[in-house]
XYZ file of C-alpha atoms in Angstrom:
488
model
C -18.779 -8.507 -10.535
C -17.523 -5.887 -12.972
C -15.712 -2.937 -11.438
C -17.822 -0.399 -13.378
C -21.066 -1.819 -11.986
C -19.691 -1.957 -8.458
C -18.169 1.507 -8.441
C -20.344 3.519 -10.750
C -23.596 1.603 -11.348
C -24.894 0.019 -14.583
C -23.449 1.089 -17.912
C -25.059 4.165 -19.352
C -24.148 7.313 -21.301
C -23.512 9.153 -18.051
C -21.289 6.284 -16.839
C -19.352 6.509 -20.080
C -18.701 10.193 -19.408
C -17.664 9.454 -15.812
C -15.330 6.636 -16.770
C -13.439 8.902 -19.131
C -12.617 11.266 -16.282
C -10.001 9.037 -14.574
C -8.146 8.764 -17.877
C -7.600 12.515 -17.781
C -7.200 12.898 -14.033
C -4.672 10.218 -13.064
C -2.038 10.543 -15.771
C 1.136 12.414 -14.863
C 0.463 15.693 -16.574
C 0.402 19.225 -15.129
C -3.184 19.581 -16.357
C -4.495 16.483 -14.550
C -6.372 16.680 -11.250
C -3.945 14.317 -9.495
C -0.702 15.973 -10.636
C -0.288 18.159 -7.551
C -1.179 15.172 -5.387
C 1.549 13.175 -7.150
C 4.088 15.990 -6.849
C 3.429 17.012 -3.243
C 1.694 14.158 -1.452
C -1.021 15.859 0.650
C -1.705 12.762 2.731
C 0.007 12.920 6.141
C 2.330 9.911 6.430
C 3.669 8.654 9.736
C 6.587 6.382 10.515
C 6.014 4.392 13.715
C 9.076 2.586 15.077
C 9.063 -0.197 17.677
C 12.337 -1.373 19.233
C 13.088 -4.796 20.689
C 14.802 -3.966 23.950
C 17.116 -6.838 24.986
C 16.464 -7.853 28.603
C 19.248 -10.430 29.105
C 22.394 -9.470 27.151
C 24.775 -11.208 29.578
C 22.809 -14.483 29.433
C 22.810 -14.356 25.623
C 26.613 -14.212 25.667
C 26.514 -17.413 27.719
C 24.408 -19.185 25.096
C 20.956 -18.587 26.600
C 17.834 -17.768 24.587
C 17.333 -14.016 23.975
C 14.463 -12.269 25.704
C 13.125 -8.996 24.306
C 10.542 -6.389 25.220
C 8.809 -4.276 22.571
C 9.186 -0.533 23.176
C 7.277 2.135 21.302
C 5.862 3.374 19.135
C 8.187 6.290 18.455
C 6.281 8.214 15.813
C 7.649 10.526 13.130
C 5.754 12.661 10.646
C 7.068 11.921 7.181
C 7.240 14.729 4.627
C 7.751 13.873 0.959
C 8.166 16.059 -2.085
C 9.405 15.544 -5.615
C 12.036 17.714 -7.253
C 14.147 17.701 -10.416
C 10.990 16.776 -12.344
C 11.870 16.370 -16.002
C 9.465 15.247 -18.756
C 11.164 13.146 -21.427
C 10.351 12.563 -25.089
C 9.499 8.871 -24.622
C 6.349 9.491 -22.544
C 8.258 9.287 -19.245
C 9.050 11.654 -16.408
C 12.128 11.559 -14.166
C 12.181 12.809 -10.596
C 13.840 12.636 -7.202
C 11.676 12.240 -4.123
C 13.043 13.611 -0.885
C 12.008 12.472 2.574
C 12.210 14.274 5.881
C 11.162 13.042 9.316
C 9.964 15.009 12.329
C 9.439 13.434 15.749
C 5.876 13.572 17.131
C 6.001 13.352 20.962
C 2.208 13.548 21.318
C 1.729 10.406 19.206
C 4.647 8.487 20.732
C 4.961 6.262 23.786
C 8.291 7.657 24.878
C 10.940 10.179 23.902
C 13.956 10.070 21.610
C 16.070 10.280 24.751
C 14.869 6.834 25.924
C 17.639 4.230 26.167
C 17.345 0.902 24.352
C 19.614 -2.153 24.648
C 20.165 -3.753 21.245
C 22.945 -5.748 19.578
C 25.952 -3.738 18.442
C 25.225 -3.948 14.733
C 28.721 -2.940 13.609
C 30.499 -5.432 15.874
C 28.200 -8.394 15.272
C 28.042 -7.765 11.519
C 31.818 -7.530 11.245
C 32.195 -10.722 13.285
C 29.888 -12.767 11.031
C 31.557 -11.335 7.918
C 34.950 -12.468 9.286
C 33.833 -16.030 10.042
C 35.784 -17.636 7.195
C 38.844 -15.397 7.443
C 42.195 -16.526 8.926
C 42.408 -16.773 12.704
C 45.119 -14.128 12.795
C 42.726 -11.534 11.323
C 40.062 -12.488 13.841
C 42.470 -12.033 16.731
C 43.455 -8.641 15.363
C 39.801 -7.697 15.182
C 39.269 -8.820 18.788
C 42.178 -6.627 19.846
C 40.781 -3.671 17.906
C 37.327 -4.114 19.450
C 38.839 -4.293 22.924
C 40.956 -1.194 22.367
C 37.967 0.772 21.100
C 35.739 -0.443 23.929
C 33.314 -2.239 21.598
C 30.960 -4.901 22.960
C 28.351 -7.276 21.547
C 25.479 -5.175 22.923
C 25.078 -1.439 23.313
C 22.825 0.879 25.293
C 21.872 3.830 23.069
C 19.076 6.373 22.886
C 16.287 6.098 20.346
C 17.572 9.214 18.581
C 21.090 7.762 18.315
C 19.907 4.418 16.951
C 17.663 6.157 14.433
C 19.755 9.072 13.199
C 23.320 8.224 14.109
C 25.887 8.218 16.875
C 29.634 8.706 17.047
C 31.458 5.395 17.132
C 35.245 4.932 17.165
C 34.844 1.771 15.069
C 33.007 3.775 12.424
C 35.821 6.338 12.427
C 38.370 3.542 11.976
C 36.439 2.026 9.062
C 36.039 5.402 7.351
C 39.761 6.026 7.733
C 41.037 2.777 6.216
C 38.008 1.716 4.141
C 36.432 5.046 3.143
C 34.014 3.614 0.569
C 32.741 0.642 2.551
C 29.752 2.433 4.121
C 27.756 5.488 2.960
C 27.856 6.837 6.518
C 30.371 9.566 7.193
C 31.049 10.236 10.841
C 27.896 8.760 12.393
C 26.143 5.408 12.089
C 22.335 5.114 12.390
C 19.742 2.728 11.029
C 17.696 5.525 9.420
C 20.482 8.069 8.957
C 20.628 7.592 5.194
C 16.848 8.056 4.837
C 16.420 11.437 6.518
C 16.791 14.513 4.295
C 17.693 12.311 1.365
C 16.145 10.924 -1.809
C 15.223 7.365 -2.749
C 17.033 7.408 -6.087
C 16.211 8.744 -9.526
C 12.942 7.237 -10.750
C 11.845 7.395 -14.379
C 8.206 6.373 -14.839
C 5.693 6.437 -17.681
C 3.225 9.334 -17.636
C 0.351 7.612 -19.490
C -0.202 10.650 -21.740
C 0.658 8.809 -24.972
C 0.313 5.189 -23.870
C -2.188 4.866 -21.050
C -1.553 1.131 -20.635
C 1.872 1.871 -19.084
C 0.856 4.663 -16.741
C 2.992 4.931 -13.544
C 5.145 1.910 -14.475
C 8.844 2.310 -13.690
C 11.040 2.555 -16.768
C 14.335 2.980 -14.915
C 15.677 3.476 -11.414
C 18.994 5.309 -11.158
C 19.336 4.726 -14.889
C 18.952 0.937 -14.515
C 16.312 -1.282 -16.100
C 17.170 -4.009 -13.596
C 19.309 -4.304 -10.463
C 22.203 -6.667 -9.789
C 21.715 -7.464 -6.100
C 20.210 -10.917 -6.610
C 21.033 -14.200 -8.308
C 18.360 -14.502 -11.017
C 17.057 -12.272 -13.771
C 13.514 -12.555 -12.414
C 14.511 -11.362 -8.934
C 16.562 -8.485 -10.384
C 13.667 -7.138 -12.457
C 12.257 -3.695 -11.679
C 8.514 -4.305 -11.888
C 5.439 -2.218 -11.240
C 5.278 1.394 -10.116
C 7.261 3.524 -7.682
C 4.758 2.581 -4.965
C 2.545 5.682 -4.830
C -0.074 5.306 -7.572
C -1.179 2.492 -9.841
C -3.035 2.096 -13.113
C -6.798 2.753 -12.912
C -9.675 0.381 -13.695
C -8.640 -2.408 -11.340
C -10.442 -5.719 -10.964
C -10.183 -8.382 -8.255
C -7.756 -10.149 -10.580
C -5.377 -7.149 -10.441
C -2.226 -7.094 -8.311
C -0.121 -4.252 -6.927
C 3.510 -4.370 -8.019
C 6.098 -1.790 -7.027
C 9.842 -1.399 -6.711
C 11.165 -0.636 -3.215
C 14.674 0.881 -3.054
C 14.752 0.207 0.694
C 14.158 -3.522 0.149
C 16.271 -3.499 -3.045
C 13.622 -5.500 -4.904
C 10.193 -5.482 -6.513
C 7.210 -6.644 -4.479
C 3.731 -7.801 -5.408
C 0.573 -7.519 -3.305
C -2.607 -9.456 -4.064
C -6.323 -8.630 -3.843
C -8.071 -9.650 -0.629
C -11.474 -7.960 -0.455
C -13.568 -4.967 -1.442
C -14.665 -2.341 1.042
C -15.168 1.358 1.624
C -13.098 4.177 3.047
C -15.115 7.239 4.098
C -17.791 6.347 1.555
C -15.286 5.725 -1.254
C -15.182 2.181 -2.714
C -11.818 0.463 -2.266
C -9.980 -2.765 -2.994
C -7.741 -4.073 -0.212
C -4.415 -5.586 -1.261
C -2.217 -7.604 1.105
C 1.084 -9.458 1.044
C 0.898 -13.047 -0.213
C 2.292 -15.831 1.951
C 5.111 -16.211 -0.560
C 6.442 -12.645 -0.296
C 9.347 -13.574 2.009
C 9.226 -17.354 1.511
C 12.567 -19.033 0.878
C 13.475 -20.884 -2.314
C 12.570 -24.322 -0.995
C 9.003 -23.211 -0.176
C 8.565 -20.976 -3.244
C 11.064 -21.756 -6.045
C 10.787 -18.340 -7.821
C 12.381 -16.803 -4.681
C 15.497 -18.925 -5.062
C 17.223 -15.931 -6.612
C 16.979 -14.061 -3.289
C 19.044 -16.704 -1.527
C 21.269 -17.639 0.299
C 18.230 -18.228 2.469
C 17.610 -19.252 6.009
C 14.232 -20.144 7.446
C 11.200 -19.256 5.337
C 9.608 -15.889 6.008
C 12.722 -13.683 6.111
C 14.528 -11.944 3.233
C 18.318 -11.835 3.250
C 19.243 -8.256 2.256
C 22.970 -8.582 2.909
C 23.750 -8.270 -0.799
C 22.402 -4.708 -0.839
C 23.424 -3.784 2.716
C 27.235 -3.913 2.593
C 27.239 -7.715 3.193
C 25.919 -7.195 6.738
C 23.761 -10.203 7.823
C 20.493 -8.239 7.890
C 17.032 -9.675 7.198
C 13.620 -8.200 6.366
C 10.356 -9.821 7.440
C 6.926 -9.092 8.784
C 6.931 -7.828 12.418
C 7.427 -10.464 15.121
C 8.206 -12.954 12.311
C 4.518 -13.045 11.408
C 3.821 -15.565 8.643
C 7.354 -16.980 8.978
C 8.764 -20.309 10.096
C 7.709 -20.843 13.756
C 11.325 -21.734 14.573
C 12.206 -18.039 14.309
C 9.557 -17.042 16.862
C 10.476 -19.836 19.255
C 14.143 -18.798 19.238
C 13.396 -15.419 20.896
C 11.297 -14.918 24.010
C 8.819 -12.038 23.950
C 7.541 -12.271 20.362
C 3.796 -12.463 19.746
C 2.956 -12.359 16.019
C -0.634 -11.747 14.969
C -2.336 -10.780 11.743
C -4.222 -7.717 12.956
C -1.168 -5.888 14.292
C 1.609 -7.161 12.039
C 0.214 -7.626 8.515
C 0.418 -4.951 5.844
C -2.309 -3.669 3.531
C -3.114 -1.017 0.935
C -6.669 0.202 0.242
C -6.875 1.435 -3.361
C -9.677 3.241 -5.182
C -10.074 0.763 -8.065
C -11.195 3.256 -10.703
C -8.269 5.687 -10.293
C -5.563 3.495 -8.733
C -4.994 6.068 -5.971
C -4.346 4.785 -2.402
C -6.926 5.822 0.176
C -5.466 4.136 3.248
C -2.267 2.169 3.723
C -0.153 0.544 6.410
C 3.144 -1.065 5.411
C 4.982 -2.882 8.204
C 8.438 -4.451 8.084
C 10.945 -5.778 10.590
C 14.731 -5.532 10.509
C 16.695 -8.359 12.112
C 20.365 -9.254 12.549
C 21.830 -12.741 12.315
C 24.107 -13.343 15.311
C 26.335 -16.221 16.389
C 29.545 -16.930 18.267
C 32.579 -16.618 15.991
C 35.664 -18.539 17.015
C 38.577 -16.148 17.511
C 36.423 -13.076 18.169
C 36.015 -12.868 21.923
C 33.252 -10.253 21.911
C 30.790 -12.819 20.486
C 31.151 -15.106 23.520
C 28.953 -18.235 23.256
C 26.027 -16.654 21.417
C 23.815 -19.366 19.936
C 22.926 -18.781 16.269
C 19.810 -16.632 16.141
C 18.036 -14.168 13.851
C 17.716 -11.343 16.365
C 14.926 -8.769 15.805
C 16.199 -5.204 16.138
C 13.102 -3.142 15.384
C 10.004 -3.038 13.271
C 8.409 -0.032 11.650
C 5.133 0.867 10.026
C 4.543 3.545 7.403
C 0.901 4.593 7.419
C -1.234 7.266 5.849
C -4.839 7.930 4.942
C -6.510 10.524 2.773
C -8.313 13.188 4.783
C -9.518 16.778 4.900
C -9.948 18.893 1.780
C -8.174 16.321 -0.398
C -10.608 13.600 0.631
C -13.638 15.872 0.081
C -12.415 16.912 -3.358
C -11.726 13.321 -4.305
C -15.140 12.190 -3.081
C -16.981 14.988 -4.892
C -15.143 14.565 -8.189
C -15.009 10.790 -8.467
C -17.846 9.457 -6.328
C -20.565 12.043 -5.717
C -20.634 13.572 -9.210
C -20.804 10.220 -11.065
C -23.574 9.092 -8.700
C -25.549 12.295 -9.301
C -25.121 11.974 -13.061
C -26.115 8.331 -12.925
C -29.419 9.027 -11.196
C -29.994 12.254 -13.102
C -30.482 10.288 -16.317
C -33.448 8.457 -14.776
C -34.901 11.702 -13.456
C -34.612 13.252 -16.909
C -36.162 10.152 -18.468
C -39.105 10.357 -16.060
C -39.555 14.056 -16.752
C -39.493 13.372 -20.483
C -42.222 10.750 -20.122
C -44.332 13.130 -18.044
C -43.949 15.883 -20.634
C -45.063 13.468 -23.354
C -48.073 12.243 -21.377
C -49.384 15.671 -20.362
C -50.566 16.813 -23.860
C -52.085 13.404 -24.505
C -54.097 13.554 -21.282
C -55.150 17.135 -22.010
C -56.254 16.153 -25.512
C -58.347 13.286 -24.201
C -59.935 15.436 -21.528
C -60.778 18.191 -24.015
C -62.468 15.744 -26.393
C -64.304 13.713 -23.751
C -67.499 15.918 -23.155
C -68.171 16.585 -26.874
C -68.006 12.882 -27.684
C -70.487 12.152 -24.855
C -73.022 14.683 -26.275
C -72.819 13.183 -29.730
C -73.515 9.630 -28.528
C -77.334 8.578 -28.600
C -78.788 7.487 -25.265
C -79.828 3.901 -24.733
C -83.363 4.985 -23.901
C -83.790 6.670 -27.280
C -82.665 3.678 -29.259
C -85.489 1.685 -31.037
C -86.091 -1.902 -30.088
C -84.218 -4.293 -32.243
C -86.037 -6.180 -34.930
C -87.303 -9.588 -33.785
C -85.190 -12.501 -34.750
C -86.419 -15.816 -36.015
C -86.381 -17.239 -32.494
C -88.045 -14.277 -30.783
C -91.592 -15.031 -29.453
C -94.289 -13.148 -31.299
C -96.296 -12.329 -28.163
C -94.225 -11.180 -25.212
C -94.768 -8.843 -22.338
C -91.999 -6.283 -22.505
C -92.078 -5.674 -18.773
C -92.865 -8.969 -17.072
C -91.731 -11.382 -19.745
C -95.171 -13.182 -19.402
C -97.596 -13.737 -22.360
C -100.452 -11.182 -22.562
C -104.076 -12.212 -21.947
C -106.508 -12.085 -24.890
C -109.007 -9.276 -24.740
C -112.408 -10.132 -23.308
């Protein structure tokens, strides 16, 4: 089914007018309807974080299977705005987008002061990174960990894990290896995301060449990244992840570059639907998104790989053995789920989706969910790792969600759904009125001529009998049809 018939009705002059509106409204231009929406996203976004609280840290050090309990969500309102907006001569615009997070206690199942037991990311990462180093260096590291009071697991608050905590190991690293980590003073999993930008994006505006609208030209001045091991995997494809080209079909896909994942991603069409009366296309992650190279050869460039369903991001995360996946290892190798007690993957809770208005390419409703995990194992010579069996240990998973609402939704509905529908049916109303106006004088003319014509027509009674034909009887009774009797 064609998108124009599904979204706007059959092709007509009014449809042609309506279809030209998205061309003007979605391009990145101060005069377009969507420019302010692009600059200051009016949709309220929320970051929901779930932690995997470790229930048996001592048993894990003895080689037992980890057992975790999901805690959360801890919800944050996400504020985004673009600055340093600069329009270039080659039909592109450059900008920085800043993010800021604010905790929402009323939407959360807990407080930032809640304590969570998770692996000590600094210690376990350093241990795995030292696996192939000389034994003497490992023993020195063990001594340093012991002196600083570092252990394989730590008990920290949600706020500390998210936004940073003071750690003597971090101070030591910053002293002797000042450029190893971007963190200065405190270490936190989301510390570098709060009150910061996601890099300098340069995207096409679509003013001169509409076919390239919203596509990324460069990120931080680069046309491709160098984190991966193939040209295809290093490509910066698609948009910046906020808007896409209009006039989508079920054959379309959603491509975007994610600085957080250090790679481009592609979502595929699943089904059509509606959001608050607005037609949408739902796009989801394909099964191959995090597949390893043996399952999906084009992903070989993202290796070294482990089990299928997890992405090794160590090359863009300071060589730390960190992995991205769907929450609870959904859609991943079952071995990963079986290695950790307490995981329950399911599609409804752990899959991601984006609902896009196909005519404009603007998201109506979205929910992007990812999990961060740490590869752990016992390292000979580093006592803090004990007898830990090799395992990809889930640390947390998070979901970024947002849906259009309020005045923005009403304006969008009126401009791009209600008005085209009204114009579509108005053409038939006007056509009917035109036919009525044409028929009225004809009917009046007929009615005005009808009585005069009736007076001019001779009556049947006044008409003479027709002349007899050759087969007409000569003697015939005009009333009874019987022959007359001869006179007596």
